[in-house]
XYZ file of C-alpha atoms in Angstrom:
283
model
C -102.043 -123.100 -57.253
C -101.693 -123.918 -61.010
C -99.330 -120.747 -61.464
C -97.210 -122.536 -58.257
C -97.124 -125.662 -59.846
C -95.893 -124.228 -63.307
C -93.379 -121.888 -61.315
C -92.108 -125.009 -59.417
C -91.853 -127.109 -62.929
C -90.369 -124.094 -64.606
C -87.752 -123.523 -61.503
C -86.858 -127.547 -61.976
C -86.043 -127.296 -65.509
C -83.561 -124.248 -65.108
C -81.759 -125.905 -62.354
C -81.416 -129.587 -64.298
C -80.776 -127.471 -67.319
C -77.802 -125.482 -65.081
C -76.337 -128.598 -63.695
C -76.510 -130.912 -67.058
C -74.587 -127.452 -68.464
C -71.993 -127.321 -65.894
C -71.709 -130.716 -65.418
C -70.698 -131.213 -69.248
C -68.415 -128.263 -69.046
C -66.546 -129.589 -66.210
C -66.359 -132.987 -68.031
C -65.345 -131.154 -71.382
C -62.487 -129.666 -69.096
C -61.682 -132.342 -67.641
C -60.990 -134.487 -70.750
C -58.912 -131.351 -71.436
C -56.752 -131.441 -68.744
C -56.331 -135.124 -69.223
C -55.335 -134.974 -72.969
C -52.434 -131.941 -71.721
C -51.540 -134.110 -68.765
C -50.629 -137.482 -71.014
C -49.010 -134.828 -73.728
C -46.839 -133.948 -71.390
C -46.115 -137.359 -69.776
C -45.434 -138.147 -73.541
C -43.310 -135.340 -74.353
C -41.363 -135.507 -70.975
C -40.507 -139.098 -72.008
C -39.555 -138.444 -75.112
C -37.014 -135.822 -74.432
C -35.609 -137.791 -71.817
C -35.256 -140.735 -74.561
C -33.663 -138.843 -76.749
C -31.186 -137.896 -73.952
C -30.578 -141.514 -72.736
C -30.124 -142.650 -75.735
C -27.240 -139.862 -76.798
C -25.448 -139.868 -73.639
C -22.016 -140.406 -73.969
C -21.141 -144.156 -72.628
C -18.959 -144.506 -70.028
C -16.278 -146.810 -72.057
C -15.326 -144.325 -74.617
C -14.351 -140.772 -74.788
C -16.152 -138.494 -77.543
C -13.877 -136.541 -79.744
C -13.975 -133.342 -81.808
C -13.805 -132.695 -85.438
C -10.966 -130.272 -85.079
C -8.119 -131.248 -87.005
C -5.493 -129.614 -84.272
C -6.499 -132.444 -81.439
C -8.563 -135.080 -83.331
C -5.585 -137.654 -83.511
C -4.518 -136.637 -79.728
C -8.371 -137.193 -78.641
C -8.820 -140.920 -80.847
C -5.743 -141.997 -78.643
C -6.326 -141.289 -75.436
C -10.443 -142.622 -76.247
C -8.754 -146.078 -77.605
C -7.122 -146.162 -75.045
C -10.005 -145.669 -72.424
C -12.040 -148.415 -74.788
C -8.821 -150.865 -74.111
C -9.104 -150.297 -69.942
C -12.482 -151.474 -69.595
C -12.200 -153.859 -72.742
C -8.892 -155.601 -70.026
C -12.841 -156.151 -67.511
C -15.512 -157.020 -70.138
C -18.504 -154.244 -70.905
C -21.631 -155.998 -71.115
C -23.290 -153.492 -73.278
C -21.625 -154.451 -76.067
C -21.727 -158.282 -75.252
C -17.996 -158.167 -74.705
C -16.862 -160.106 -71.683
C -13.576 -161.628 -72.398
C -11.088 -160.825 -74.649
C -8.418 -162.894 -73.900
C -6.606 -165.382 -75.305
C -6.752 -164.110 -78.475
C -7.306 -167.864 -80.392
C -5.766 -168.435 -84.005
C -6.540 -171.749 -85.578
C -3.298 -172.361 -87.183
C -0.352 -171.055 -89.062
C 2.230 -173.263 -90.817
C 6.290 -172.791 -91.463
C 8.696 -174.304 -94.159
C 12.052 -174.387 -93.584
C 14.110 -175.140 -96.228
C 12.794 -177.626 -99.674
C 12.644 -181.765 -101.254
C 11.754 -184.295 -99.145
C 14.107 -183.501 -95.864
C 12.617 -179.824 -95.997
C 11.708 -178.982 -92.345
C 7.885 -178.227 -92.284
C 5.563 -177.879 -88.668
C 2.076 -176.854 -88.612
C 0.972 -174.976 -85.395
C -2.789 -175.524 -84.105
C -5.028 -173.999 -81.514
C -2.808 -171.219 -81.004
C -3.964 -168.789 -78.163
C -2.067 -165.697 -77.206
C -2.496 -163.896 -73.506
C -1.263 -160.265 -72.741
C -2.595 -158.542 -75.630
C -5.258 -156.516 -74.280
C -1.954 -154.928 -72.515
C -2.277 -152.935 -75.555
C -1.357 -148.869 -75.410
C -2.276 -147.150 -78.702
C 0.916 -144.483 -78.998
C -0.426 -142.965 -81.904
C -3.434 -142.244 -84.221
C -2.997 -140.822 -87.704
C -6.495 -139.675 -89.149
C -8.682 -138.812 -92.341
C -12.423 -138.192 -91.571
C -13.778 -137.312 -94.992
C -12.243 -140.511 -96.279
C -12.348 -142.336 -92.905
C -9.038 -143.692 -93.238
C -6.878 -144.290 -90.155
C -3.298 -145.635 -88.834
C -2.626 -146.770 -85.482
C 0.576 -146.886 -83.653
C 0.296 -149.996 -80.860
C 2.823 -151.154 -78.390
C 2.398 -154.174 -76.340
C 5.080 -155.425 -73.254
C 4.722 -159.019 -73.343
C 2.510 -161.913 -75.174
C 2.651 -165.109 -73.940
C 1.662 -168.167 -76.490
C 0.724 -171.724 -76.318
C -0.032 -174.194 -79.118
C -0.229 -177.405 -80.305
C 2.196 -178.146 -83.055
C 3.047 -180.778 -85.450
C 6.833 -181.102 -87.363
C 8.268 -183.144 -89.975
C 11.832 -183.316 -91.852
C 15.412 -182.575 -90.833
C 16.783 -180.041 -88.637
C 20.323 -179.241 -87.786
C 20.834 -183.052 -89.398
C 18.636 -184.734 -86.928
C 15.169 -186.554 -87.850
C 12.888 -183.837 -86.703
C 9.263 -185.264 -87.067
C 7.442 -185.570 -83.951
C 4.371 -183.637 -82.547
C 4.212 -181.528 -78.484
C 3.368 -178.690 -77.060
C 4.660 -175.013 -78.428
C 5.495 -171.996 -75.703
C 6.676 -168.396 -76.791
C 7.001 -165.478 -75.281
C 7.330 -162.462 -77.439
C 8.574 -158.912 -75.320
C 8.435 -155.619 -76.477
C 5.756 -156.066 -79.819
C 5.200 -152.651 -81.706
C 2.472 -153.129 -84.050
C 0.779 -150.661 -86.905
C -2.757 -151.138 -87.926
C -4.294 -149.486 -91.229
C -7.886 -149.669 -91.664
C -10.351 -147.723 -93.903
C -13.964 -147.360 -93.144
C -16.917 -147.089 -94.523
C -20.056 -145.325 -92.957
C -23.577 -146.919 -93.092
C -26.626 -145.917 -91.761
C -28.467 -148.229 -88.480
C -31.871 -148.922 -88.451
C -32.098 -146.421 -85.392
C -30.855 -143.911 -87.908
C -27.727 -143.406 -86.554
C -24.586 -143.724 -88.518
C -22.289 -146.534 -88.350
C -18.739 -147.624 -89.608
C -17.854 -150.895 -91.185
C -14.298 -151.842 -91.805
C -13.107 -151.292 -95.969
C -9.819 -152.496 -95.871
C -7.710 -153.582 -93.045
C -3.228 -154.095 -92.664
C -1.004 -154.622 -89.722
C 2.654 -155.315 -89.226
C 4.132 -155.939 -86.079
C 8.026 -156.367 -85.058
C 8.862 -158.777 -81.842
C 12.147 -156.821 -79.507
C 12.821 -160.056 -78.240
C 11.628 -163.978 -78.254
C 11.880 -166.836 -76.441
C 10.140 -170.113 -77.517
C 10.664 -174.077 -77.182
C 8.979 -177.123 -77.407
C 7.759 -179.598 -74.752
C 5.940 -182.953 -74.288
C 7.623 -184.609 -77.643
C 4.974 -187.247 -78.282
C 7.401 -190.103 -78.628
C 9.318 -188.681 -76.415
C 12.718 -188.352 -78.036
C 14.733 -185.871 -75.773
C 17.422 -185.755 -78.171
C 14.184 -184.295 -80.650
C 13.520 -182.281 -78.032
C 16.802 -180.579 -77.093
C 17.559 -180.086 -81.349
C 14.206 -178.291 -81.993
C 14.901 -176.109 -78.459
C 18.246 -175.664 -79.398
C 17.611 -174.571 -83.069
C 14.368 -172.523 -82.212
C 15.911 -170.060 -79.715
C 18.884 -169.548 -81.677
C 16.905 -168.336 -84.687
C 13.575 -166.910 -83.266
C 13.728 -163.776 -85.449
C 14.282 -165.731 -88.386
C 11.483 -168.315 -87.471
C 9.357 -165.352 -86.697
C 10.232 -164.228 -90.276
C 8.742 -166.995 -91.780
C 5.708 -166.859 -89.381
C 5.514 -163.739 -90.391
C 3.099 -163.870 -92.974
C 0.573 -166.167 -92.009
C 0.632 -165.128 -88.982
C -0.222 -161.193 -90.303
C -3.212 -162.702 -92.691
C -4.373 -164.327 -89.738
C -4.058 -161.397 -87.061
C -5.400 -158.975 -89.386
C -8.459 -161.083 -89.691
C -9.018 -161.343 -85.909
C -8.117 -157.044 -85.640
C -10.966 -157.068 -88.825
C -13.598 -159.054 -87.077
C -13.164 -157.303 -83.468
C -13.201 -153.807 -85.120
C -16.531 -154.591 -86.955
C -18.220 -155.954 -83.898
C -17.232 -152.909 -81.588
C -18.471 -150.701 -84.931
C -21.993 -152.373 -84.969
C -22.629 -151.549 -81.399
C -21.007 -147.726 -80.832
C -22.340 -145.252 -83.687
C -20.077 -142.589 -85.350
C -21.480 -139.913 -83.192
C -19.974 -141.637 -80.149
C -16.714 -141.852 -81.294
C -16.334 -138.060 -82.684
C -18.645 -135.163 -82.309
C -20.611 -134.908 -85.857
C -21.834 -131.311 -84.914
């Protein structure tokens, strides 16, 4: 009986021995299979990120390097930016575009103390983001580019403010300014510079920025004199649509340093939200 006890002992410890063996190798391969499962999981969502997050957006069409159709391809992508610019895209916090405000521009018309002078405030302008880019001239290793814009119809309204003599009648008086400007052709310089994000992307910044711009045809006036003088009123109208172009001349150039600082500012904000690579293929 002592041998059948040993034997029975002996048996006992082979078969807890056997199953604390297999037991730990089926734990040691599960923890294996565990550790590949997550590194896949992980890997699987990496890739993915890294195609979500290069996927071409919807707003903007991606262009090639090639020199033959680069200035062909920028056009027709501004011009896909502008359409759903007209709606708002919410990715790039943009949801209204329009008016397009300026705080204020001033004229002079003629000099000493009878010198015609009116200040224009609150300015806001509707029917620019009508705006069709016609052409795109290009320079990518010194990111310098021209574009041709043309725009049917911009309608303005403004507060304005006038002193002096016009047309020999007392002209001081303050109302409400209207304008609509048809046919505007505009040109737009800018050079860029290229910065790197902190996602490691690369990103332009506006260098330098010039426009001009030429009106086909204007039609402005003045209403709501504020002392209500309609013989004030029917001078300025009278004198204002008979010279528009030359008003417009002497608008000109505030008006450009202001407009090229409102062009400035919207460039930089679209660049600090769409990378290089989305606006031309870097490979």
């Amino acid at each position: 009986m002592a041998w059948y006890n040993a034997a029975l002992v002996h048996s006992s410890l082979e078969s807890r021995e056997s199953w604390t063996s297999t037991n730990h190798r089926n734990h040691r391969n599960y923890n294996t299979s565990t550790m590949y499962h997550k590194f896949g999981i992980l890997l699987l969502l990496s890739i993915l990120g890294t195609i979500f997050a290069q996927q071409q957006p919807y707003y903007l069409q991606q262009c090639p390097r090639d020199e033959a159709a680069i200035n062909e391809c920028l056009r027709d992508s501004g011009n896909k930016l502008v359409h759903y610019l007209q709606k708002g895209i919410p990715e790039l916090d943009i949801y209204e575009i329009e008016p397009v405000v300026i705080d204020e521009i001033g004229i002079v018309l003629g000099s000493g103390p009878d010198g015609y002078r009116a200040l224009f405030r609150n300015i806001q302008a509707f029917g620019v983001s009508n705006i069709t880019v016609t052409n795109v001239r290009s320079d990518l290793d010194s990111l310098q580019f021209q574009l041709t814009c043309e725009i049917p119809r911009i309608r303005v309204k403004a507060q304005y403010r006038s002193t002096g003599v016009l047309i020999l009648v007392k002209a001081s008086g303050a109302g409400d300014y209207w304008g609509e400007y048809e046919g505007v052709k505009a040109k737009i310089y800018f050079k860029a510079l290229a910065n790197e994000g902190p996602d490691g992307r690369t990103y332009l910044s506006t260098d330098s920025v010039k426009m001009d711009f030429n009106v086909k045809d204007i039609q402005m006036g003045v209403d709501n004199i504020a002392n209500g003088n309609s013989v004030i009123q029917a001078a300025l109208n009278l004198f204002i649509n008979s010279n528009s172009q030359e008003l417009l001349k002497e608008m000109k150039p505030a008006l450009r340093t202001k407009l090229t600082l409102v062009i400035r500012n919207f460039m930089d904000r679209l660049f600090a939200k769409i990378p290089l690579d989305e606006w031309i293929n870097l490979n």
